């Protein structure tokens, strides 16, 4: 199954390389099919195509202030020029002088600069006067008008006159440097959080929780401030600004809800901080048996980066795959090839499945190393190279297990995306309140199922490392074992996972804040909602990749503890594999839980007794 999926992804990649033309998106192209800044092949039926534009790297729109609507599209003429006119040109003589002095020809290629002022066709072949001053903006080398009256109209031509996919791709490519910087920031924050958990203390936990609270409140405040700023911006007539405003409002509402829920959970669970510190100290002791586990996410991160770069490159190629069609006047337009949209959808599925497969391989490797160290009688003599041993077992015996587990997660997440898309589509309808409510309920159900399957998969990988069984058998055995022993460690394990989740939230908060500040500077030229979502998803993926080391070790330790209790009784004939520190910690935590349960029960009895007690005088 996974082999067929991989073969089709390879086919899409090869097809995108052959049929795509990323250069048109990156460098821009003129109205005759020539990509600016490179040599071009001629298009049959277009006499002005196939020119050498190596020295002409900028796209100049001839009539950026005087647009004409032809059919359902804006009719505009674009040329490749060597320089943008930085001063206003009021006459053809000035256009001719600019061409002679700068070597940048602003009229159609078929008209020689000598004839700019003599040819009777100059009015139709040259830009309309006056030519506004323009500057090469770092948005695919387009010449952007600098006069206020032309700026808004030009932005509408450049951005609004394309479909959604191309607008998304333009937003990604225009902010590529910002996206790269934010990804590096997410990596640095993830490393800092990993070492914080490695050397955790009670003071660090208090500081960490305080930073999470401040980060959540700060991001919410910035989002609401940006929404207020957009609503009072006079240039909101641009489609990009309107879309950004809607996305900012959505981000603000969602972040406010998440912040409220997390703050309530932090307040409720604040008294378990001391036990959490002890829990992470035991986890760090297990990691010290295989210290290279902390470097395990590095190769996962490197593989994810490689895959993401490849995925984006293929996406850009698919978005620019089109057949050249010659229009009247020798102009060239590119019509999207049939089936591209279906390939793009499958390409998105490949992103989800492959990313989950890479993360599942990391979980399986860590679980195997923890199992090897835990079920070792000689604690003073740890096994040699547990990580390499776990990797070899994974690649030779258990690839099918991680394929099934990652496929199961993808099967749940893809309907979540579809439901979310349909829910957003229904928002535009006035009479779809019941439908929106049903879709929202479906989305919540899929979210809960996704979280449960993630936990079940992790335990299935650990059981596979212990028994060597297949995925389905391991998942069933893990469910039975954890159901029998859930009273020992469920609450402690859940709070430990909650603290790790807060670490991921902290990384995403600071990364998203940096993205908001960076993308907001070029709000008129970018639909930056999708790039910001990609950055947030990438930040969470990187943080999850690094911090899941502690989460995986924690879950694996408790499952090994449950198996140890099932197979041994602590006698001299069947001694436990666990050390005394781990056993005493579990006993203390269970004693604390039992004491609180008895106090709650005693309080309930007293209340009931007070209510039913007869009054004696």
Coordinates of C-alpha atoms in Angstrom, one line a residue:
X1 CA 0.0 0.0 0.0
X2 CA 2.7 2.5 1.0
X3 CA 4.8 1.4 -2.0
X4 CA 2.0 2.2 -4.4
X5 CA 1.5 5.6 -2.7
X6 CA 5.3 6.3 -2.9
X7 CA 5.4 5.3 -6.6
X8 CA 2.5 7.7 -7.4
X9 CA 4.3 10.5 -5.5
X10 CA 7.4 9.8 -7.5
X11 CA 5.3 10.0 -10.6
X12 CA 3.8 13.4 -9.6
X13 CA 7.3 14.6 -8.9
X14 CA 8.6 13.5 -12.3
X15 CA 5.5 15.0 -14.0
X16 CA 5.9 18.3 -12.2
X17 CA 9.6 18.5 -13.4
X18 CA 8.6 17.8 -17.0
X19 CA 5.4 19.8 -17.3
X20 CA 6.0 22.6 -14.6
X21 CA 7.6 25.9 -15.2
X22 CA 8.6 27.3 -11.8
X23 CA 10.6 30.0 -13.5
X24 CA 7.5 31.8 -14.7
X25 CA 6.4 32.2 -11.1
X26 CA 9.8 33.0 -9.7
X27 CA 11.0 35.5 -12.3
X28 CA 7.8 36.5 -14.1
X29 CA 7.1 36.5 -17.8
X30 CA 5.9 38.9 -20.4
X31 CA 2.8 38.8 -22.6
X32 CA 4.6 36.8 -25.3
X33 CA 5.6 33.8 -23.3
X34 CA 9.2 34.9 -22.5
X35 CA 10.4 34.3 -18.9
X36 CA 12.4 37.3 -17.8
X37 CA 16.1 36.8 -16.9
X38 CA 16.7 33.7 -19.0
X39 CA 16.9 32.4 -22.6
X40 CA 13.5 31.2 -24.0
X41 CA 12.3 28.8 -26.5
X42 CA 10.0 30.0 -29.2
X43 CA 6.2 29.3 -29.1
X44 CA 4.7 28.4 -32.4
X45 CA 2.5 31.2 -33.7
X46 CA 4.0 33.8 -31.4
X47 CA 6.6 35.8 -33.4
X48 CA 7.9 37.8 -30.4
X49 CA 8.5 34.7 -28.2
X50 CA 11.8 32.8 -27.8
X51 CA 13.9 35.8 -27.1
X52 CA 17.0 36.1 -25.0
X53 CA 16.0 37.9 -21.8
X54 CA 19.1 37.2 -19.8
X55 CA 19.7 41.0 -19.2
X56 CA 16.1 41.9 -18.9
X57 CA 15.2 40.7 -15.4
X58 CA 12.2 42.9 -14.5
X59 CA 8.6 42.7 -15.5
X60 CA 7.1 46.0 -16.6
X61 CA 3.3 46.5 -17.0
X62 CA 2.7 49.0 -19.8
X63 CA -0.6 50.3 -18.6
X64 CA -0.5 49.8 -14.9
X65 CA -2.7 52.9 -14.3
X66 CA -5.1 52.5 -17.3
X67 CA -6.5 49.0 -17.2
X68 CA -9.1 47.6 -19.6
X69 CA -11.5 44.7 -18.9
X70 CA -11.7 42.2 -21.7
X71 CA -14.3 39.5 -21.1
X72 CA -13.8 38.3 -17.6
X73 CA -10.1 39.0 -17.4
X74 CA -8.1 42.2 -17.1
X75 CA -6.3 42.9 -20.4
X76 CA -2.8 44.0 -19.7
X77 CA 0.5 44.1 -21.6
X78 CA 3.7 43.0 -19.8
X79 CA 7.3 43.3 -21.0
X80 CA 10.7 42.2 -19.8
X81 CA 12.9 45.3 -19.2
X82 CA 16.4 45.7 -17.8
X83 CA 15.5 48.6 -15.4
X84 CA 12.3 50.1 -14.0
X85 CA 11.6 53.8 -14.7
X86 CA 12.2 55.5 -11.3
X87 CA 11.0 58.9 -12.6
X88 CA 7.7 59.8 -14.3
X89 CA 7.9 59.9 -18.1
X90 CA 5.4 62.4 -19.6
X91 CA 6.1 62.1 -23.3
X92 CA 7.3 59.6 -25.9
X93 CA 10.5 61.7 -26.2
X94 CA 11.2 61.0 -22.5
X95 CA 10.4 57.3 -23.0
X96 CA 12.9 57.3 -25.9
X97 CA 15.6 59.1 -23.9
X98 CA 15.1 56.6 -21.0
X99 CA 15.6 53.7 -23.5
X100 CA 18.7 55.2 -25.0
X101 CA 20.4 56.1 -21.7
X102 CA 19.4 53.0 -19.6
X103 CA 19.0 50.4 -22.3
X104 CA 15.5 49.6 -20.9
X105 CA 12.9 49.5 -23.7
X106 CA 9.4 50.2 -22.5
X107 CA 7.6 49.7 -25.9
X108 CA 6.7 46.4 -27.6
X109 CA 9.8 44.5 -28.8
X110 CA 8.8 44.9 -32.5
X111 CA 9.2 48.7 -32.3
X112 CA 12.7 50.1 -32.5
X113 CA 13.5 52.8 -30.0
X114 CA 14.4 55.2 -32.9
X115 CA 10.7 55.0 -34.1
X116 CA 9.2 55.7 -30.7
X117 CA 8.5 59.3 -31.8
X118 CA 7.9 58.7 -35.5
X119 CA 5.8 55.5 -35.8
X120 CA 2.1 56.0 -36.2
X121 CA 1.6 52.8 -34.1
X122 CA 3.6 54.1 -31.2
X123 CA 0.5 55.0 -29.2
X124 CA -0.7 51.4 -29.2
X125 CA 2.8 49.8 -28.9
X126 CA 4.1 52.0 -26.1
X127 CA 2.9 52.6 -22.5
X128 CA 0.1 55.1 -22.0
X129 CA 1.3 58.5 -20.8
X130 CA 2.3 59.5 -18.3
X131 CA 4.4 56.5 -17.3
X132 CA 4.3 56.5 -13.4
X133 CA 7.6 56.1 -11.5
X134 CA 8.1 52.5 -10.5
X135 CA 10.6 50.5 -8.4
X136 CA 11.6 46.9 -8.5
X137 CA 9.9 45.5 -5.4
X138 CA 11.3 42.2 -4.1
X139 CA 8.2 40.4 -5.3
X140 CA 9.4 38.4 -8.2
X141 CA 11.1 41.4 -9.8
X142 CA 7.9 43.3 -10.7
X143 CA 8.1 47.0 -11.4
X144 CA 5.7 48.4 -8.8
X145 CA 4.2 51.9 -9.4
X146 CA 5.1 54.4 -6.7
X147 CA 2.3 56.9 -7.2
X148 CA -0.7 56.4 -4.7
X149 CA -3.3 56.5 -7.5
X150 CA -1.7 53.6 -9.4
X151 CA -0.5 51.6 -6.4
X152 CA -3.9 50.1 -5.4
X153 CA -5.0 49.4 -9.0
X154 CA -1.7 47.7 -9.8
X155 CA -1.9 45.5 -6.8
X156 CA -5.3 44.4 -7.9
X157 CA -4.0 43.4 -11.3
X158 CA -0.9 41.7 -9.9
X159 CA -2.7 39.7 -7.2
X160 CA -6.4 39.5 -7.7
X161 CA -6.4 38.4 -11.4
X162 CA -5.2 34.9 -10.5
X163 CA -6.8 31.9 -9.0
X164 CA -6.5 30.8 -5.4
X165 CA -3.7 28.3 -5.8
X166 CA -1.5 30.9 -7.6
X167 CA -2.2 33.5 -5.0
X168 CA -1.1 31.0 -2.3
X169 CA 2.0 30.1 -4.2
X170 CA 2.8 33.8 -4.7
X171 CA 2.4 34.4 -1.0
X172 CA 4.7 31.5 -0.2
X173 CA 7.4 32.6 -2.6
X174 CA 7.2 36.3 -1.8
X175 CA 7.8 35.5 1.9
X176 CA 10.3 32.7 1.4
X177 CA 13.1 34.5 3.2
X178 CA 10.7 35.3 6.1
X179 CA 9.4 31.7 6.2
X180 CA 13.0 30.3 6.3
X181 CA 14.0 32.7 9.1
X182 CA 10.9 31.7 11.1
X183 CA 11.7 28.0 10.6
X184 CA 15.2 28.6 12.0
X185 CA 13.6 30.4 14.9
X186 CA 11.3 27.4 15.6
X187 CA 14.3 25.1 15.5
X188 CA 16.2 27.2 18.0
X189 CA 13.3 27.4 20.3
X190 CA 12.7 23.7 20.1
X191 CA 16.3 23.0 21.0
X192 CA 16.1 25.4 24.0
X193 CA 12.9 23.7 25.2
X194 CA 14.5 20.2 24.9
X195 CA 17.5 21.2 27.0
X196 CA 15.1 22.9 29.5
X197 CA 13.3 19.6 30.0
X198 CA 16.6 17.7 30.2
X199 CA 17.8 19.8 33.2
X200 CA 14.4 20.6 34.7
X201 CA 13.9 21.9 38.2
X202 CA 10.9 23.3 40.1
X203 CA 12.0 26.8 39.4
X204 CA 12.4 26.2 35.7
X205 CA 8.8 24.7 35.6
X206 CA 7.4 27.9 37.2
X207 CA 9.4 30.1 34.8
X208 CA 8.3 27.9 31.9
X209 CA 4.6 28.0 32.8
X210 CA 4.8 31.8 33.3
X211 CA 6.3 32.2 29.8
X212 CA 3.5 30.0 28.3
X213 CA 0.9 32.2 29.9
X214 CA 2.5 35.4 28.8
X215 CA 3.1 34.1 25.2
X216 CA -0.6 33.0 24.9
X217 CA -1.9 36.4 26.1
X218 CA 0.6 38.3 24.0
X219 CA -0.2 36.5 20.8
X220 CA -4.0 37.0 21.4
X221 CA -3.4 40.7 22.1
X222 CA -1.4 41.2 18.9
X223 CA -4.0 39.4 16.8
X224 CA -6.8 41.5 18.1
X225 CA -4.7 44.6 17.7
X226 CA -3.9 43.7 14.1
X227 CA -7.6 43.1 13.4
X228 CA -8.4 46.6 14.8
X229 CA -5.6 48.0 12.7
X230 CA -7.0 46.4 9.5
X231 CA -10.5 47.6 10.1
X232 CA -9.2 51.2 10.3
X233 CA -6.9 50.9 7.3
X234 CA -8.0 53.0 4.3
X235 CA -6.4 50.6 1.8
X236 CA -8.7 47.8 2.8
X237 CA -10.3 47.8 -0.7
X238 CA -7.6 45.4 -1.9
X239 CA -8.7 41.7 -2.0
X240 CA -5.5 40.7 -0.2
X241 CA -6.2 43.1 2.6
X242 CA -9.7 41.9 3.0
X243 CA -8.6 38.2 3.1
X244 CA -5.9 39.0 5.6
X245 CA -8.4 40.8 7.8
X246 CA -10.7 37.8 7.8
X247 CA -7.9 35.4 8.6
X248 CA -6.6 37.6 11.4
X249 CA -10.1 37.6 12.9
X250 CA -10.3 33.8 12.6
X251 CA -6.8 33.5 14.2
X252 CA -7.8 35.8 17.0
X253 CA -11.0 33.9 17.8
X254 CA -9.3 30.5 17.7
X255 CA -6.2 31.7 19.8
X256 CA -8.5 33.3 22.4
X257 CA -10.4 30.0 22.8
X258 CA -7.3 27.9 23.0
X259 CA -5.8 30.4 25.5
X260 CA -8.9 30.3 27.8
X261 CA -8.9 26.4 27.8
X262 CA -5.1 26.2 28.5
X263 CA -5.3 28.8 31.3
X264 CA -8.1 26.9 33.0
X265 CA -6.1 23.6 32.7
X266 CA -3.0 25.2 34.1
X267 CA -4.9 26.6 37.1
X268 CA -6.6 23.2 37.8
X269 CA -3.4 21.2 37.6
X270 CA -1.0 23.7 39.2
X271 CA -0.6 21.5 42.4
X272 CA 1.0 18.7 40.5
X273 CA 4.2 20.5 39.6
X274 CA 6.4 18.8 42.2
X275 CA 5.4 15.3 41.0
X276 CA 6.0 16.5 37.4
X277 CA 9.6 17.5 38.3
X278 CA 10.2 14.1 39.8
X279 CA 8.6 12.4 36.8
X280 CA 10.9 14.2 34.4
X281 CA 14.0 13.4 36.5
X282 CA 13.1 9.7 36.2
X283 CA 12.7 10.2 32.5
X284 CA 16.1 11.9 32.3
X285 CA 17.6 9.0 34.2
X286 CA 16.3 6.7 31.5
X287 CA 17.6 8.9 28.8
X288 CA 21.1 8.9 30.4
X289 CA 21.3 5.2 29.7
X290 CA 21.1 6.1 26.0
X291 CA 22.2 9.8 25.9
X292 CA 22.1 10.0 22.1
X293 CA 18.3 9.8 22.2
X294 CA 18.4 13.6 22.6
X295 CA 20.1 13.8 19.1
X296 CA 17.5 11.5 17.6
X297 CA 15.3 14.4 16.5
X298 CA 18.1 15.9 14.5
X299 CA 18.0 13.3 11.7
X300 CA 14.2 13.4 11.9
X301 CA 14.4 17.1 11.4
X302 CA 16.9 16.9 8.6
X303 CA 14.7 14.3 6.8
X304 CA 11.6 16.5 7.3
X305 CA 13.4 19.6 6.0
X306 CA 14.5 17.7 2.9
X307 CA 11.0 16.3 2.3
X308 CA 9.3 19.7 2.9
X309 CA 11.7 21.5 0.5
X310 CA 11.0 18.7 -2.1
X311 CA 7.3 18.9 -1.5
X312 CA 7.1 22.7 -1.9
X313 CA 9.3 22.5 -5.1
X314 CA 6.9 19.9 -6.6
X315 CA 3.9 22.1 -5.5
X316 CA 5.3 25.1 -7.3
X317 CA 6.0 23.1 -10.4
X318 CA 2.4 21.7 -10.4
X319 CA 1.0 25.2 -9.9
X320 CA 2.8 26.5 -13.0
X321 CA 2.2 23.5 -15.3
X322 CA 0.3 24.7 -18.2
X323 CA 0.0 24.6 -22.0
X324 CA 0.9 27.8 -24.0
X325 CA -2.0 29.2 -26.1
X326 CA -1.4 31.9 -28.7
X327 CA -4.0 34.7 -28.5
X328 CA -4.7 37.6 -30.9
X329 CA -1.8 39.9 -31.5
X330 CA 0.7 37.1 -30.9
X331 CA 0.3 37.2 -27.1
X332 CA 0.7 34.0 -25.1
X333 CA -1.4 32.7 -22.2
X334 CA -0.9 29.5 -20.2
X335 CA -3.9 27.2 -19.6
X336 CA -3.7 24.8 -16.7
X337 CA -3.4 21.2 -17.7
X338 CA -6.2 18.8 -17.0
X339 CA -5.8 16.7 -13.9
X340 CA -3.5 19.2 -12.1
X341 CA -6.0 19.8 -9.3
X342 CA -6.3 16.1 -8.6
X343 CA -2.6 15.8 -8.5
X344 CA -2.4 18.7 -6.1
X345 CA -4.9 17.0 -3.8
X346 CA -3.0 13.8 -3.8
X347 CA 0.2 15.7 -3.2
X348 CA -1.4 17.2 0.0
X349 CA -2.3 13.7 1.1
X350 CA 1.3 12.6 0.5
X351 CA 2.5 15.5 2.7
X352 CA 0.4 14.3 5.7
X353 CA 1.2 10.6 5.3
X354 CA 4.9 10.9 4.7
X355 CA 5.3 13.4 7.5
X356 CA 3.5 11.1 9.9
X357 CA 5.6 8.1 8.6
X358 CA 8.9 10.0 9.4
X359 CA 7.7 10.9 12.9
X360 CA 6.5 7.3 13.5
X361 CA 9.9 6.0 12.6
X362 CA 11.4 8.3 15.3
X363 CA 8.8 7.0 17.9
X364 CA 9.6 3.4 17.0
X365 CA 13.3 4.0 17.3
X366 CA 13.1 5.7 20.7
X367 CA 10.6 3.1 22.0
X368 CA 12.9 0.3 21.0
X369 CA 15.9 1.9 22.7
X370 CA 13.9 2.5 25.9
X371 CA 12.7 -1.1 25.9
X372 CA 16.2 -2.4 25.5
X373 CA 17.5 -0.4 28.4
X374 CA 14.5 -1.1 30.7
X375 CA 14.5 -4.9 30.3
X376 CA 18.2 -5.1 31.3
X377 CA 19.0 -6.8 34.6
X378 CA 22.3 -5.2 35.0
X379 CA 21.5 -1.5 35.5
X380 CA 25.2 -0.7 36.0
X381 CA 26.0 -2.2 32.6
X382 CA 23.7 -0.7 30.0
X383 CA 23.4 -2.4 26.6
X384 CA 25.8 -1.3 23.8
X385 CA 24.4 0.9 21.0
X386 CA 20.6 0.6 21.8
X387 CA 19.7 3.2 19.2
X388 CA 21.5 1.5 16.3
X389 CA 20.0 -1.8 17.4
X390 CA 16.5 -0.3 17.4
X391 CA 17.0 1.3 14.0
X392 CA 18.2 -2.0 12.4
X393 CA 15.2 -3.8 13.9
X394 CA 12.9 -1.1 12.6
X395 CA 14.2 -1.2 9.0
X396 CA 14.5 -5.0 8.7
X397 CA 11.3 -6.1 10.6
X398 CA 8.9 -3.3 11.5
X399 CA 8.5 -0.9 8.6
X400 CA 5.0 -2.3 8.0
X401 CA 4.0 -1.4 11.5
X402 CA 4.9 2.3 11.2
X403 CA 3.3 2.4 7.7
X404 CA 0.0 1.2 9.1
X405 CA 0.2 3.5 12.1
X406 CA 1.0 6.6 10.0
X407 CA -1.7 5.6 7.4
X408 CA -4.3 5.3 10.2
X409 CA -3.5 8.9 11.4
X410 CA -3.7 10.2 7.8
X411 CA -7.0 8.5 7.3
X412 CA -8.4 10.5 10.2
X413 CA -6.7 13.8 9.5
X414 CA -7.8 14.0 5.8
X415 CA -11.5 14.0 6.7
X416 CA -10.8 16.6 9.3
X417 CA -9.3 18.9 6.6
X418 CA -12.3 18.2 4.3
X419 CA -14.8 19.0 7.1
X420 CA -12.9 22.1 8.0
X421 CA -13.0 23.2 4.4
X422 CA -16.7 22.6 4.1
X423 CA -17.4 24.4 7.3
X424 CA -15.5 27.4 6.0
X425 CA -17.5 27.2 2.8
X426 CA -20.8 27.2 4.6
X427 CA -19.8 30.4 6.5
X428 CA -20.6 32.4 3.4
X429 CA -24.2 31.1 3.3
X430 CA -26.9 32.8 5.4
X431 CA -29.0 29.8 6.2
X432 CA -26.5 27.2 7.1
X433 CA -26.4 27.5 10.9
X434 CA -27.5 23.8 11.5
X435 CA -25.0 22.5 8.9
X436 CA -22.2 24.6 10.4
X437 CA -23.0 23.2 13.8
X438 CA -23.0 19.6 12.5
X439 CA -19.7 20.1 10.7
X440 CA -18.2 21.6 13.9
X441 CA -19.3 18.6 15.9
X442 CA -17.8 16.2 13.2
X443 CA -14.6 18.2 13.4
X444 CA -14.4 17.8 17.2
X445 CA -15.1 14.1 16.9
X446 CA -12.3 13.6 14.4
X447 CA -10.0 15.7 16.6
X448 CA -10.7 13.5 19.6
X449 CA -10.2 10.3 17.5
X450 CA -6.9 11.7 16.2
X451 CA -5.6 12.3 19.7
X452 CA -6.7 8.8 20.8
X453 CA -5.1 7.1 17.8
X454 CA -1.8 9.0 18.4
X455 CA -1.6 7.7 21.9
X456 CA -2.7 4.2 20.8
X457 CA 0.0 4.2 18.0
X458 CA 2.7 5.1 20.5
X459 CA 1.8 2.3 22.8
X460 CA 1.5 -0.1 19.8
X461 CA 5.1 0.8 18.7
X462 CA 6.4 0.1 22.3
X463 CA 4.5 -3.2 22.5
X464 CA 6.0 -4.2 19.1
X465 CA 9.4 -3.4 20.4
X466 CA 8.8 -5.6 23.4
X467 CA 7.0 -8.6 21.8
X468 CA 7.9 -8.2 18.1
X469 CA 4.3 -8.6 17.0
X470 CA 2.5 -6.8 14.2
X471 CA 0.7 -3.5 14.5
X472 CA -2.9 -4.7 15.1
X473 CA -1.8 -7.3 17.7
X474 CA 0.4 -4.9 19.5
X475 CA -2.3 -2.2 19.6
X476 CA -4.8 -4.8 21.1
X477 CA -2.2 -6.0 23.7
X478 CA -1.3 -2.4 24.7
X479 CA -4.9 -1.5 25.2
X480 CA -5.5 -4.5 27.4
X481 CA -2.4 -3.9 29.5
X482 CA -3.0 -0.2 30.0
X483 CA -6.7 -0.9 30.9
X484 CA -5.7 -3.2 33.7
X485 CA -3.0 -0.9 35.1
X486 CA -4.5 2.6 34.4
X487 CA -5.0 3.3 38.1
X488 CA -1.2 3.3 38.7
X489 CA -0.1 6.2 36.5
X490 CA -2.9 7.6 34.3
X491 CA -3.1 11.0 36.0
X492 CA 0.7 11.5 36.4
X493 CA 1.3 10.5 32.8
X494 CA -1.4 12.8 31.5
X495 CA 0.0 15.8 33.4
X496 CA 3.5 15.0 32.1
X497 CA 2.2 14.9 28.6
X498 CA 0.3 18.2 29.2
X499 CA 3.6 19.9 30.3
X500 CA 5.3 18.7 27.1
X501 CA 2.3 20.0 25.1
X502 CA 2.8 23.4 26.7
X503 CA 6.4 23.4 25.6
X504 CA 5.1 22.9 22.0
X505 CA 2.6 25.7 22.5
X506 CA 5.4 28.0 23.7
X507 CA 7.4 27.3 20.5
X508 CA 4.4 27.9 18.3
X509 CA 3.4 31.1 20.1
X510 CA 6.8 32.8 19.7
X511 CA 7.2 31.7 16.1
X512 CA 3.7 32.9 15.2
X513 CA 4.3 36.2 16.9
X514 CA 7.5 36.6 14.8
X515 CA 5.5 35.7 11.7
X516 CA 2.8 38.2 12.5
X517 CA 5.3 41.0 12.8
X518 CA 7.2 40.0 9.7
X519 CA 4.3 39.4 7.3
X520 CA 2.4 42.5 8.4
X521 CA 5.0 44.8 6.8
X522 CA 4.0 43.6 3.2
X523 CA 0.3 43.2 3.9
X524 CA -0.9 44.6 0.5
X525 CA 1.2 42.3 -1.6
X526 CA 0.8 39.0 0.3
X527 CA -2.0 36.7 1.2
X528 CA 0.0 35.7 4.2
X529 CA -2.6 33.6 6.0
X530 CA -1.5 30.4 4.3
X531 CA 2.3 31.1 4.8
X532 CA 1.6 31.8 8.5
X533 CA -0.4 28.6 8.8
X534 CA 2.5 26.7 7.2
X535 CA 5.0 28.3 9.6
X536 CA 2.8 27.5 12.6
X537 CA 2.4 23.9 11.4
X538 CA 6.1 23.6 10.8
X539 CA 6.9 25.1 14.2
X540 CA 4.6 22.6 15.9
X541 CA 6.0 19.8 13.8
X542 CA 9.6 20.7 14.7
X543 CA 8.7 21.2 18.4
X544 CA 6.8 17.9 18.4
X545 CA 9.8 16.2 16.7
X546 CA 12.2 17.3 19.5
X547 CA 10.0 17.3 22.6
X548 CA 8.3 14.0 21.7
X549 CA 11.6 12.4 22.8
X550 CA 10.5 12.9 26.4
X551 CA 6.9 12.1 25.6
X552 CA 7.8 8.8 23.9
X553 CA 10.3 7.9 26.7
X554 CA 7.6 8.7 29.3
X555 CA 4.9 6.6 27.6
X556 CA 7.3 3.7 26.9
X557 CA 8.5 3.7 30.5
X558 CA 5.0 3.4 31.9
X559 CA 4.1 0.7 29.4
X560 CA 7.2 -1.2 30.3
X561 CA 6.3 -0.8 33.9
X562 CA 2.8 -2.2 33.2
X563 CA 4.3 -5.2 31.4
X564 CA 6.7 -5.7 34.3
X565 CA 3.9 -5.8 36.8
X566 CA 2.0 -8.3 34.6
X567 CA 4.9 -10.7 34.2
X568 CA 6.8 -10.3 37.6
X569 CA 5.8 -10.2 41.2
X570 CA 8.9 -8.7 42.8
X571 CA 10.0 -12.0 44.4
X572 CA 13.5 -13.5 44.2
X573 CA 12.2 -15.9 41.5
X574 CA 10.6 -13.1 39.5
X575 CA 12.2 -9.8 40.4
X576 CA 11.1 -6.5 38.8
X577 CA 13.1 -5.0 36.0
X578 CA 12.3 -1.5 37.3
X579 CA 14.6 0.3 39.7
X580 CA 13.6 1.3 43.2
X581 CA 13.4 5.0 42.5
X582 CA 10.8 4.4 39.8
X583 CA 8.8 2.0 42.0
X584 CA 8.8 4.4 44.9
X585 CA 7.7 7.3 42.7
X586 CA 4.7 5.3 41.4
X587 CA 3.8 4.3 45.0
X588 CA 4.0 7.9 46.2
X589 CA 1.9 9.2 43.3
X590 CA -0.7 6.5 43.9
X591 CA -0.8 7.2 47.6
X592 CA -1.4 10.9 46.9
X593 CA -4.2 10.1 44.5
X594 CA -5.8 7.7 46.9
X595 CA -5.5 10.2 49.7
X596 CA -7.2 12.9 47.6
X597 CA -9.9 10.5 46.5
X598 CA -10.6 9.5 50.2
X599 CA -10.8 13.1 51.2
X600 CA -13.3 13.9 48.5
X601 CA -15.3 10.8 49.4
X602 CA -15.2 11.7 53.1
X603 CA -16.3 15.2 52.3
X604 CA -19.1 13.9 50.3
X605 CA -20.3 11.6 53.1
X606 CA -20.2 14.5 55.6
X607 CA -22.3 16.6 53.3
X608 CA -24.7 13.8 52.9
X609 CA -24.8 13.1 56.6
X610 CA -25.4 16.7 57.4
X611 CA -28.2 16.8 55.0
X612 CA -30.0 13.6 56.4
X613 CA -29.1 14.0 60.2
X614 CA -32.0 14.6 62.4
X615 CA -32.0 17.6 64.7
X616 CA -31.9 16.7 68.4
X617 CA -32.6 19.4 71.0

